[in-house]
Tab-separated table of C-alpha atoms in Angstrom:
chain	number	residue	atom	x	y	z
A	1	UNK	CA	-11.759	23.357	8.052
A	2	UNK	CA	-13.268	21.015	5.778
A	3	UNK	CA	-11.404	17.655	4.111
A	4	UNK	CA	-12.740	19.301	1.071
A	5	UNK	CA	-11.074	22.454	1.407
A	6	UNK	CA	-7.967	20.497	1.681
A	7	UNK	CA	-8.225	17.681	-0.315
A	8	UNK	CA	-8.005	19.677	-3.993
A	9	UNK	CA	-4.804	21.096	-3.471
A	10	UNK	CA	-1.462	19.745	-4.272
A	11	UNK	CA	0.033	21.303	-1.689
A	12	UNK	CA	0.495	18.720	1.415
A	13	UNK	CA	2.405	16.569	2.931
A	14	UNK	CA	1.286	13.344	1.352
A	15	UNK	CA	4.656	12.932	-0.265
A	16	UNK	CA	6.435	13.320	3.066
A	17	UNK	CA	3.727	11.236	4.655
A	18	UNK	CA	4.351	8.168	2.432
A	19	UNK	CA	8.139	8.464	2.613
A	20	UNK	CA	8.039	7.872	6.567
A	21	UNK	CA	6.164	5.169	6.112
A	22	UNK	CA	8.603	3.982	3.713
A	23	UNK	CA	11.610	4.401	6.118
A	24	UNK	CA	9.483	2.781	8.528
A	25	UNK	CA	9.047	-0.443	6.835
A	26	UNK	CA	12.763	-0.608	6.284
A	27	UNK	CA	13.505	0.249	10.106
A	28	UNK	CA	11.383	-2.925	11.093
A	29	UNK	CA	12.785	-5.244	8.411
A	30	UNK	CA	16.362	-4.874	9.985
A	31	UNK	CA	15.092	-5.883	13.213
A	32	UNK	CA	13.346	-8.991	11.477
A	33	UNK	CA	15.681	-9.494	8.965
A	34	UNK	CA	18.792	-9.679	11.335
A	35	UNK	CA	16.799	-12.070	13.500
A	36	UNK	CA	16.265	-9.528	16.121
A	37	UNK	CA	13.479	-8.624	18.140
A	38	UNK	CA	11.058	-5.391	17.523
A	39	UNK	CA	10.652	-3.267	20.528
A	40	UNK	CA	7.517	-1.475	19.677
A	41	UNK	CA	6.093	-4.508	18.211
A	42	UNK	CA	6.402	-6.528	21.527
A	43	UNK	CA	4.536	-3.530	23.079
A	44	UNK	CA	1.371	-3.006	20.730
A	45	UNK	CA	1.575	-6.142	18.685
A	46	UNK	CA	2.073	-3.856	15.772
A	47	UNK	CA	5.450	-2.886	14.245
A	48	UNK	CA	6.318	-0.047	12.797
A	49	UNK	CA	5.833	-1.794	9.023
A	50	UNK	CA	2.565	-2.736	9.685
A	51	UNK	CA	1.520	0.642	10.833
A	52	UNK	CA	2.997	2.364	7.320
A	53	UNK	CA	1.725	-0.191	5.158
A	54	UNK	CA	-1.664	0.842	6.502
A	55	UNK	CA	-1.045	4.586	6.194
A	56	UNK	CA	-0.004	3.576	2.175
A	57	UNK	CA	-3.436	1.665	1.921
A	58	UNK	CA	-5.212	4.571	3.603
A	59	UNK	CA	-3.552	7.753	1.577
A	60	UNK	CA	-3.888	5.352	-1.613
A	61	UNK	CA	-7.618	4.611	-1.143
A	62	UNK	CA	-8.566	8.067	-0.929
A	63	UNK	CA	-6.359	9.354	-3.084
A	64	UNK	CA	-7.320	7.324	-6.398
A	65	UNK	CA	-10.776	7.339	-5.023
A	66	UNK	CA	-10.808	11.296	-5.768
A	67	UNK	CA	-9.127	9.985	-9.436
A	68	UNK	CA	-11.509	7.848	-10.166
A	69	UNK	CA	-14.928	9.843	-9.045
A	70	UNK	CA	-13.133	13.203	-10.624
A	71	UNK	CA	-11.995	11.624	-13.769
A	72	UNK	CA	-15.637	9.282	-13.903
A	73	UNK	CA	-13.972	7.441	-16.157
A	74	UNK	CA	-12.292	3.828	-15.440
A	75	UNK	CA	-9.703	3.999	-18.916
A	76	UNK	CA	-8.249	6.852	-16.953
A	77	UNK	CA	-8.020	5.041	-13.660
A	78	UNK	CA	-6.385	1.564	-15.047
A	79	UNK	CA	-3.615	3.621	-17.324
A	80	UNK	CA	-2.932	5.854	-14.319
A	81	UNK	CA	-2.632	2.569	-11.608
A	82	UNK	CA	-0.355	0.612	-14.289
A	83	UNK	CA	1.793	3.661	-15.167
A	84	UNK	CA	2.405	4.036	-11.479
A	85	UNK	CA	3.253	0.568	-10.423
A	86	UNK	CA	3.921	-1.678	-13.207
A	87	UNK	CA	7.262	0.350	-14.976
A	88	UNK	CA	9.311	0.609	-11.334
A	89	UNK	CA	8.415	-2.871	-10.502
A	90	UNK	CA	9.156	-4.656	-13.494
A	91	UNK	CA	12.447	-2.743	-13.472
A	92	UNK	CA	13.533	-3.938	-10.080
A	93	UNK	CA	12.569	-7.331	-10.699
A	94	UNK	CA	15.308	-7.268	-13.989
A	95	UNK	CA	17.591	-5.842	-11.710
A	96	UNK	CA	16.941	-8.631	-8.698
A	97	UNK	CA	16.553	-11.681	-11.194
A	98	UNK	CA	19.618	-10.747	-13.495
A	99	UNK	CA	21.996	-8.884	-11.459
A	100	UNK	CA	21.208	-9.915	-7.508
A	101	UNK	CA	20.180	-13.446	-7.976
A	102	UNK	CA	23.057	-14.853	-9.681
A	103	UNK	CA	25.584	-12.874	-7.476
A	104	UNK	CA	24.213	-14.416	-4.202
A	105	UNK	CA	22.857	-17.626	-5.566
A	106	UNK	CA	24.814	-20.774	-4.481
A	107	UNK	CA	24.291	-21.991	-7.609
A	108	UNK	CA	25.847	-22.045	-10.593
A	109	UNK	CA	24.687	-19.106	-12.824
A	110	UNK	CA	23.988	-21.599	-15.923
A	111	UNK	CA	21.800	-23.849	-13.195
A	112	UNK	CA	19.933	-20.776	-12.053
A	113	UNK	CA	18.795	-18.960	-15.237
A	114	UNK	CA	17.739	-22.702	-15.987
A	115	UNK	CA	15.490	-22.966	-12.970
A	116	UNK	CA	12.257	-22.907	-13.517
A	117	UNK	CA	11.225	-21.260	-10.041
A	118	UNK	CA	14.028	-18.053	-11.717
A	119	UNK	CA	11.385	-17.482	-14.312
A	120	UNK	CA	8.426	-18.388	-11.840
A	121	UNK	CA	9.421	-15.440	-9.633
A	122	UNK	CA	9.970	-13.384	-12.538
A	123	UNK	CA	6.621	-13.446	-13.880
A	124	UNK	CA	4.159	-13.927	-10.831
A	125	UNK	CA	6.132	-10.862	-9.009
A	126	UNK	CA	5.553	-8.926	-12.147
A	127	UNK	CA	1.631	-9.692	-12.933
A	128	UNK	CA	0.876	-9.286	-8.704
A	129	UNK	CA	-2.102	-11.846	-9.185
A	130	UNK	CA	-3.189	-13.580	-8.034
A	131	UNK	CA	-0.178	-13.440	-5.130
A	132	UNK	CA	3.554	-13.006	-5.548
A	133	UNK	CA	6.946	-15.462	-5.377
A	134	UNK	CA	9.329	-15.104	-2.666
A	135	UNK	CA	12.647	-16.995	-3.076
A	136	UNK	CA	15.146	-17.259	-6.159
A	137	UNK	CA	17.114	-20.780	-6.199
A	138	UNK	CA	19.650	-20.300	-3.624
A	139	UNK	CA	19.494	-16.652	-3.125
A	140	UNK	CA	20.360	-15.656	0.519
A	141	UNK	CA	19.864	-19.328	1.795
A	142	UNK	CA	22.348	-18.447	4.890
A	143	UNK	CA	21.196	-15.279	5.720
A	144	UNK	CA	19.541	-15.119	9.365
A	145	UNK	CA	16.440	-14.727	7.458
A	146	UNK	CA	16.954	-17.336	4.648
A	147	UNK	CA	15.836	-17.686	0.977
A	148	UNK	CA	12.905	-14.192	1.037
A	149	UNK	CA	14.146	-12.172	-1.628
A	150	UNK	CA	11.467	-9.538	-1.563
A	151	UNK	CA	9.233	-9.552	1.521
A	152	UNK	CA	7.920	-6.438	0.920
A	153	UNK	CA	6.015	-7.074	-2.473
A	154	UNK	CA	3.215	-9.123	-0.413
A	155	UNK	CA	0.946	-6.342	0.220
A	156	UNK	CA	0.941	-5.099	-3.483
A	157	UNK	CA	-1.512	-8.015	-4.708
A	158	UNK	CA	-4.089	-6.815	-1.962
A	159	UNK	CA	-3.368	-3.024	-3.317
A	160	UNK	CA	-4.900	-4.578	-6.902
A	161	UNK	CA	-7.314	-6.199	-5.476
A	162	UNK	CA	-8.454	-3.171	-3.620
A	163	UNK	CA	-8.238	-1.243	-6.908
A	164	UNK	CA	-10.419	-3.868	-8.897
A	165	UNK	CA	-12.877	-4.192	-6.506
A	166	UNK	CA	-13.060	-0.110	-6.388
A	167	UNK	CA	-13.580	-0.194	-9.929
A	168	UNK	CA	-16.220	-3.187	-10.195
A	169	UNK	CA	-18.104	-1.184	-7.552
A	170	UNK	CA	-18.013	2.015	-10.101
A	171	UNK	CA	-18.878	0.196	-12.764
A	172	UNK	CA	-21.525	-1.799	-11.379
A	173	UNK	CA	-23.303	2.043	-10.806
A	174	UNK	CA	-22.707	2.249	-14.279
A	175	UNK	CA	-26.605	3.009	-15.363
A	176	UNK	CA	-27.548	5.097	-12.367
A	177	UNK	CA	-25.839	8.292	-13.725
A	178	UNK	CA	-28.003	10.609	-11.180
A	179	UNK	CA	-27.711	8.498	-8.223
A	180	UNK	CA	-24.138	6.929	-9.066
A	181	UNK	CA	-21.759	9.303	-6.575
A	182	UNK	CA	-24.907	8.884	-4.098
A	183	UNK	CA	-25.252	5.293	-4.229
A	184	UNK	CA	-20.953	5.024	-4.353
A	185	UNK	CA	-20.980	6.980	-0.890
A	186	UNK	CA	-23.187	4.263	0.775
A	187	UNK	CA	-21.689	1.388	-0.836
A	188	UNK	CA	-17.889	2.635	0.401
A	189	UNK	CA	-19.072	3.016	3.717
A	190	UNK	CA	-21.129	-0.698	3.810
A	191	UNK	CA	-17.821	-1.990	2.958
A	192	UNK	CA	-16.018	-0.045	5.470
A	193	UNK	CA	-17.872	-1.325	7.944
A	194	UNK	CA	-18.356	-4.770	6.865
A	195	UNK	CA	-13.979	-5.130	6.643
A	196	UNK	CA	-14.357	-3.573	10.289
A	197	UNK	CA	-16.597	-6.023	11.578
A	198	UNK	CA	-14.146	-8.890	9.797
A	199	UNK	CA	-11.367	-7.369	11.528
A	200	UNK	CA	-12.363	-7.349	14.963
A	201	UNK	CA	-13.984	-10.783	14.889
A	202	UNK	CA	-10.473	-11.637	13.625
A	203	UNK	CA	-9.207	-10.568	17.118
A	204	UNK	CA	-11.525	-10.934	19.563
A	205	UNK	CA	-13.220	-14.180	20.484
A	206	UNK	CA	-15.963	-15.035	22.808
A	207	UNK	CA	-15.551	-18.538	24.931
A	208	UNK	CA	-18.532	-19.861	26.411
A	209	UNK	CA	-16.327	-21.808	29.267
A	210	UNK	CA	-14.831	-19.081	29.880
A	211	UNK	CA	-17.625	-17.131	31.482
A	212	UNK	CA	-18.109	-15.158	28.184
A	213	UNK	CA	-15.023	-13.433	28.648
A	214	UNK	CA	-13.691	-11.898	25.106
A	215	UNK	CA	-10.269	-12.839	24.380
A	216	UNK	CA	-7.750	-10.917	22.662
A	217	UNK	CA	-5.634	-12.372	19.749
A	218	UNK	CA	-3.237	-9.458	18.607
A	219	UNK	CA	-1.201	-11.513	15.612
A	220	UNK	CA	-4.110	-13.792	14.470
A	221	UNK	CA	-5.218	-11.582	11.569
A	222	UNK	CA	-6.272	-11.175	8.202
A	223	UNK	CA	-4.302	-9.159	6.034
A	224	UNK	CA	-7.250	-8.847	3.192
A	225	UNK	CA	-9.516	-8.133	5.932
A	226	UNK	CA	-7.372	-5.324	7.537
A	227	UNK	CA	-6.135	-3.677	4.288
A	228	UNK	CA	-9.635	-3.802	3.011
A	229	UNK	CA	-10.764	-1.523	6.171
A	230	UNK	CA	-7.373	0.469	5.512
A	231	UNK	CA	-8.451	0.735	1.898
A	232	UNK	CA	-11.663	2.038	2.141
A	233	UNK	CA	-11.442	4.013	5.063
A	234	UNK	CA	-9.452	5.963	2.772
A	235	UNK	CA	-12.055	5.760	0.431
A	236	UNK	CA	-14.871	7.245	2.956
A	237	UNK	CA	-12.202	9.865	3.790
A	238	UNK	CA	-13.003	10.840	0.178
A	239	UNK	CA	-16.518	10.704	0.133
A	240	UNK	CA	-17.364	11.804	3.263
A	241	UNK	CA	-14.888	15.369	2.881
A	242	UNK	CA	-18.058	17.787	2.889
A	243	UNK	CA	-18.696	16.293	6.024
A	244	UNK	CA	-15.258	15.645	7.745
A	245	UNK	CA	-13.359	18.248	9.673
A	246	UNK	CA	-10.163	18.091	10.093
A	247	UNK	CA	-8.895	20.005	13.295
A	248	UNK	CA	-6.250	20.346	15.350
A	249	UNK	CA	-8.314	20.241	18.369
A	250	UNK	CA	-9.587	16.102	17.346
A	251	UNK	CA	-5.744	15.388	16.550
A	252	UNK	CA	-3.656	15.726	19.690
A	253	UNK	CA	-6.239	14.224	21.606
A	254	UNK	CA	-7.067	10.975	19.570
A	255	UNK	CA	-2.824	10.591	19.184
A	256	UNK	CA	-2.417	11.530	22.822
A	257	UNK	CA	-5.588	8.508	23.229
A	258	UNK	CA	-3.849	5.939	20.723
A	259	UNK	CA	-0.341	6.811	22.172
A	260	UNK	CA	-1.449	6.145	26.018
A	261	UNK	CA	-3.355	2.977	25.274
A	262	UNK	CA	-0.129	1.665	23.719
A	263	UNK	CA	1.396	1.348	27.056
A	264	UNK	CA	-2.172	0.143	28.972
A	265	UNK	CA	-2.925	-3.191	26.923
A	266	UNK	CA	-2.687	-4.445	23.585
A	267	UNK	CA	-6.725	-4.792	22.979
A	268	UNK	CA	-7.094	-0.850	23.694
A	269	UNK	CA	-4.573	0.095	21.772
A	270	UNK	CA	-5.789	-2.275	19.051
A	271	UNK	CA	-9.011	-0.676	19.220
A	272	UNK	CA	-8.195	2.663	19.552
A	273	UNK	CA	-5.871	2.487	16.782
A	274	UNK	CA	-8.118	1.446	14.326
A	275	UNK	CA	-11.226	3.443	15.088
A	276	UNK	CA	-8.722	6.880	14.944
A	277	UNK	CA	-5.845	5.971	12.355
A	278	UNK	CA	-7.602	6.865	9.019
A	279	UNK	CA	-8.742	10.352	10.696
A	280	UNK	CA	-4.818	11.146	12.104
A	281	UNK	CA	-3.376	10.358	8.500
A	282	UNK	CA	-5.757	12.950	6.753
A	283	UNK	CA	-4.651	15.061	9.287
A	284	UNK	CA	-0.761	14.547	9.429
A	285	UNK	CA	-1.840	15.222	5.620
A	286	UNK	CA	-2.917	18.314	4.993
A	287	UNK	CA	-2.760	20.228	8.959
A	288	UNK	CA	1.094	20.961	9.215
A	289	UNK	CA	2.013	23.407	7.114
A	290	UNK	CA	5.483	25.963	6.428
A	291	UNK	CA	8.507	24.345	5.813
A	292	UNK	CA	7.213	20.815	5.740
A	293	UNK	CA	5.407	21.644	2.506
A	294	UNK	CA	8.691	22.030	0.732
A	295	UNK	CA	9.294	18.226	0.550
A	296	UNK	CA	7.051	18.256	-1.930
A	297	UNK	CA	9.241	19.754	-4.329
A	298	UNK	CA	11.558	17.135	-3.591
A	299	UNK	CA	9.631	14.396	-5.510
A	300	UNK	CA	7.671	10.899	-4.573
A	301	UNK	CA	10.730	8.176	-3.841
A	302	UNK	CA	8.443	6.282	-1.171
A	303	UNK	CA	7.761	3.704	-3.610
A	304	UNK	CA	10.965	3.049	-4.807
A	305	UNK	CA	12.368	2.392	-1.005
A	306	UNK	CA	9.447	0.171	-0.458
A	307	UNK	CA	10.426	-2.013	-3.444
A	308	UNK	CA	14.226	-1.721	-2.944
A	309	UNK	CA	14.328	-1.869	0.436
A	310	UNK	CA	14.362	-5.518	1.532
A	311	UNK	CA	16.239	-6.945	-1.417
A	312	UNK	CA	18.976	-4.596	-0.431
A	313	UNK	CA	18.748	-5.418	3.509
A	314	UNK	CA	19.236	-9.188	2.475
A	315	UNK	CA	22.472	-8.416	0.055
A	316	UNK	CA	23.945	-6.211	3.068
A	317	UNK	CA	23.000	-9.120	5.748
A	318	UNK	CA	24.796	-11.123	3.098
A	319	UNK	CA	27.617	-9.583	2.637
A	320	UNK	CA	27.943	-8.466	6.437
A	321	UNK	CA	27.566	-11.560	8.331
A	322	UNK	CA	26.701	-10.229	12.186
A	323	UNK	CA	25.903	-6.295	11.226
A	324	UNK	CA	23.831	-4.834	14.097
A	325	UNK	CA	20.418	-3.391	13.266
A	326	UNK	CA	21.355	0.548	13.682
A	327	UNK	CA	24.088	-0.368	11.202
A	328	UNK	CA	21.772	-2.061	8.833
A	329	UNK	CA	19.499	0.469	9.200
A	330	UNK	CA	21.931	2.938	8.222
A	331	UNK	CA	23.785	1.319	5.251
A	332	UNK	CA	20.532	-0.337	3.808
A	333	UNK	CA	19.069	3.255	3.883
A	334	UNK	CA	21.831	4.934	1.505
A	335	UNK	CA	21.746	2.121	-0.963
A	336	UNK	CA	18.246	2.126	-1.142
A	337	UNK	CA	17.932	6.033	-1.095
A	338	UNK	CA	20.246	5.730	-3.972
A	339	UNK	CA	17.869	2.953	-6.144
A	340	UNK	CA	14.746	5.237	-5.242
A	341	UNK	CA	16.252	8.102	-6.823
A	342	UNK	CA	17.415	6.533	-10.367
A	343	UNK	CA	13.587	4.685	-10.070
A	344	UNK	CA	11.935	8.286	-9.812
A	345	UNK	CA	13.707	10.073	-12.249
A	346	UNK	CA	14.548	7.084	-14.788
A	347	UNK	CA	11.170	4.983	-14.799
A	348	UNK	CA	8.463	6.748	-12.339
A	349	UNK	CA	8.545	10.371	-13.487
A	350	UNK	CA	8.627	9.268	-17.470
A	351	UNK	CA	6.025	6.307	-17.067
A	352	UNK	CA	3.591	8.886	-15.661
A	353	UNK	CA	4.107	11.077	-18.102
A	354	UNK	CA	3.111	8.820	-20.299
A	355	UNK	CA	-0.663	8.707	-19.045
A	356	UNK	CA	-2.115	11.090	-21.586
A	357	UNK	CA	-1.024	9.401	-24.492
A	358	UNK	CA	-1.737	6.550	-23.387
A	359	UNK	CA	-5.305	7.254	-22.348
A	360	UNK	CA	-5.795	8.746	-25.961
A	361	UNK	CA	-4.186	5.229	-27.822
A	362	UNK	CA	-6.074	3.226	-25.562
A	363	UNK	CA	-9.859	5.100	-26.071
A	364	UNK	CA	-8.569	5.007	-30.090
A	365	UNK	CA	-8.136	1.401	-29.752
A	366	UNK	CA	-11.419	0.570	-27.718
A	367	UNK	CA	-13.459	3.002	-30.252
A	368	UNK	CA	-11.704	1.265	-33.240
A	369	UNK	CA	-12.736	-2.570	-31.583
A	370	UNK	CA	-16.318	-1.276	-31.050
A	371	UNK	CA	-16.777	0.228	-34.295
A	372	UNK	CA	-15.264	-3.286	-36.191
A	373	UNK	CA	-17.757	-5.510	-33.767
A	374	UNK	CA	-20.754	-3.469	-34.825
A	375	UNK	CA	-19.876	-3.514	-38.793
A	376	UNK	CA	-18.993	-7.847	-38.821
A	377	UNK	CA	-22.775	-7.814	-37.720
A	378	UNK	CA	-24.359	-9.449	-40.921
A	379	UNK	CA	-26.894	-6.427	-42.409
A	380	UNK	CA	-30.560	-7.576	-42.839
A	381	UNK	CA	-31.671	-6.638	-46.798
């Protein structure tokens, strides 16, 4: 069947989908939190957290890709973005700056609140641009990975940027009404393909001395280069649906192909892994079916381990001098279970059920502005 046939339906196992990949990335920070080294990362050059953070660019691009080119309207897309990021995070970054900070600072509480790099963290962390802060004075300065409070917030700038530049690119088709979804199709995949050509020149290198021999480089990389590729394969996923079949038959051989070149040589698997990974996530979507569909029902918490997760891992490696990983892995994943449960039915849930009404104040509020800036306009007698 069709991506299209699929993709319109709420039942799938997107929710499921993005909670793996949110256990993943807590998995791999205990290994590199705790100092310790990542088995499958010495193996691919990937670790499991770089993996899921490019399954959460691919399943977002194509998912608020279908918002925005359903909706057609970019009010709706910037309330619904905000209302799904912006009310969790600035609520964990209260509960880090106010509660964790001063509890694991070595300094005195009076001489932290006082700092200015507090209040710096604070408010870049919250606005995600143009990058984020990393360290509260004196928070987790002896733990085997010292002073990062929140690692995980890094890629969340790039997700912003990926959503901005979506949206220029919509609005920039803003007068070709008739051609606009046309001209958006070949525009997605041009910067597909562009991000894919970035990415591989990343990694591979040509030496003339060398008798024109590439060279592989698996952890010289740039992360706005991959996660715009992640991005907007996600996107093309999208546009392309009519066309795209999703089958079965393609899977298990492209994850049997990715799997086996994992264990060959870094460069295949490198390669293989990013020409296949955008089609085996649609897939893993919407193929399996039965029982796994009742996660859904369950609710969306992947968000709230990814923001909790690595503050928690650092308070535990805190507290816990010399913890093994399994054990970290473990604890860290109740606590954080825990956070990503009040964050989806205290702050997530409500925020996003605030979209309507918002939408409506907001076009009330643009329509009022427009209507005042065309009556100040001096009349002509």
């Amino acid at each position: 069947m069709r991506l299209s046939e699929y993709i319109g339906s709420r039942d799938n196992n997107l929710n499921l989908l993005r909670m793996v990949a949110a256990l993943a990335v807590l998995v791999g920070h205990s290994f590199a939190l705790l100092a310790q080294p990542e088995p499958w990362g010495e193996l691919t050059g990937m670790t499991p957290g770089s993996i899921a953070v490019d399954v959460f660019f691919i399943v977002s691009g194509m998912l608020v890709t279908g918002s925005l080119v359903n909706k057609q309207s970019v009010i709706d897309y910037v309330c619904a973005r905000a209302l799904r990021i912006f009310p969790a995070l600035i609520c964990m970054l209260l509960l880090t700056v106010f509660l964790l900070g001063p509890y694991f600072s070595s300094l005195p509480m009076t001489e932290y609140l006082s700092a200015a790099a507090t209040w710096k963290y604070l408010l870049k962390c919250a606005s995600l641009l143009p990058d984020i802060a990393y360290t509260l004075p004196g928070v987790f300065a002896h733990n085997p990975y010292p002073y990062a409070v929140n690692g995980s917030l890094w890629s969340m700038p790039y997700e912003i940027k990926m959503y901005l530049l979506l949206s220029a690119l919509w609005c920039c088709l803003t007068l070709l009404k008739k051609w606009r979804i046309q001209i958006l199709v070949y525009l997605i995949s041009a910067v597909t393909l562009l991000a894919a050509m970035l990415m591989f020149t990343r990694h591979f290198y040509l030496y003339p001395d060398s008798e024109f021999l590439l060279h592989f480089y698996p952890y010289y990389d740039s992360q706005f280069a991959r996660l715009l590729f992640m991005f907007f394969s996600g996107a093309s996923l999208f546009m392309l649906k009519e066309k795209l079949v999703l089958t079965r038959r393609f899977f298990y051989p492209l994850l049997s192909l990715v799997l086996a070149t994992a264990f060959i040589s870094k460069p295949l698997f490198f390669i293989s892994y990013n020409l296949t990974i955008a089609y085996l996530v649609a897939c893993v979507a919407y193929l399996p079916g039965r029982w796994l569909r009742a996660y859904n029902s369950v609710g969306d918490y992947s968000y709230g381990v990814y923001i909790y997760a690595f503050p928690v891992q650092q308070a535990i490696a805190a507290l816990f001098p010399g913890i093994a990983v399994w054990s970290m892995v473990a604890a860290s994943g109740f606590v954080t279970m825990l956070l990503a449960l009040f964050s989806w039915h205290m702050i997530e849930k409500p925020a996003l059920a605030l979209k309507s009404a918002t939408v409506s104040r907001l076009r009330n509020y643009l329509s009022l502005k427009t209507e005042a800036s065309f009556t100040s306009v001096p009349q002509c007698d």
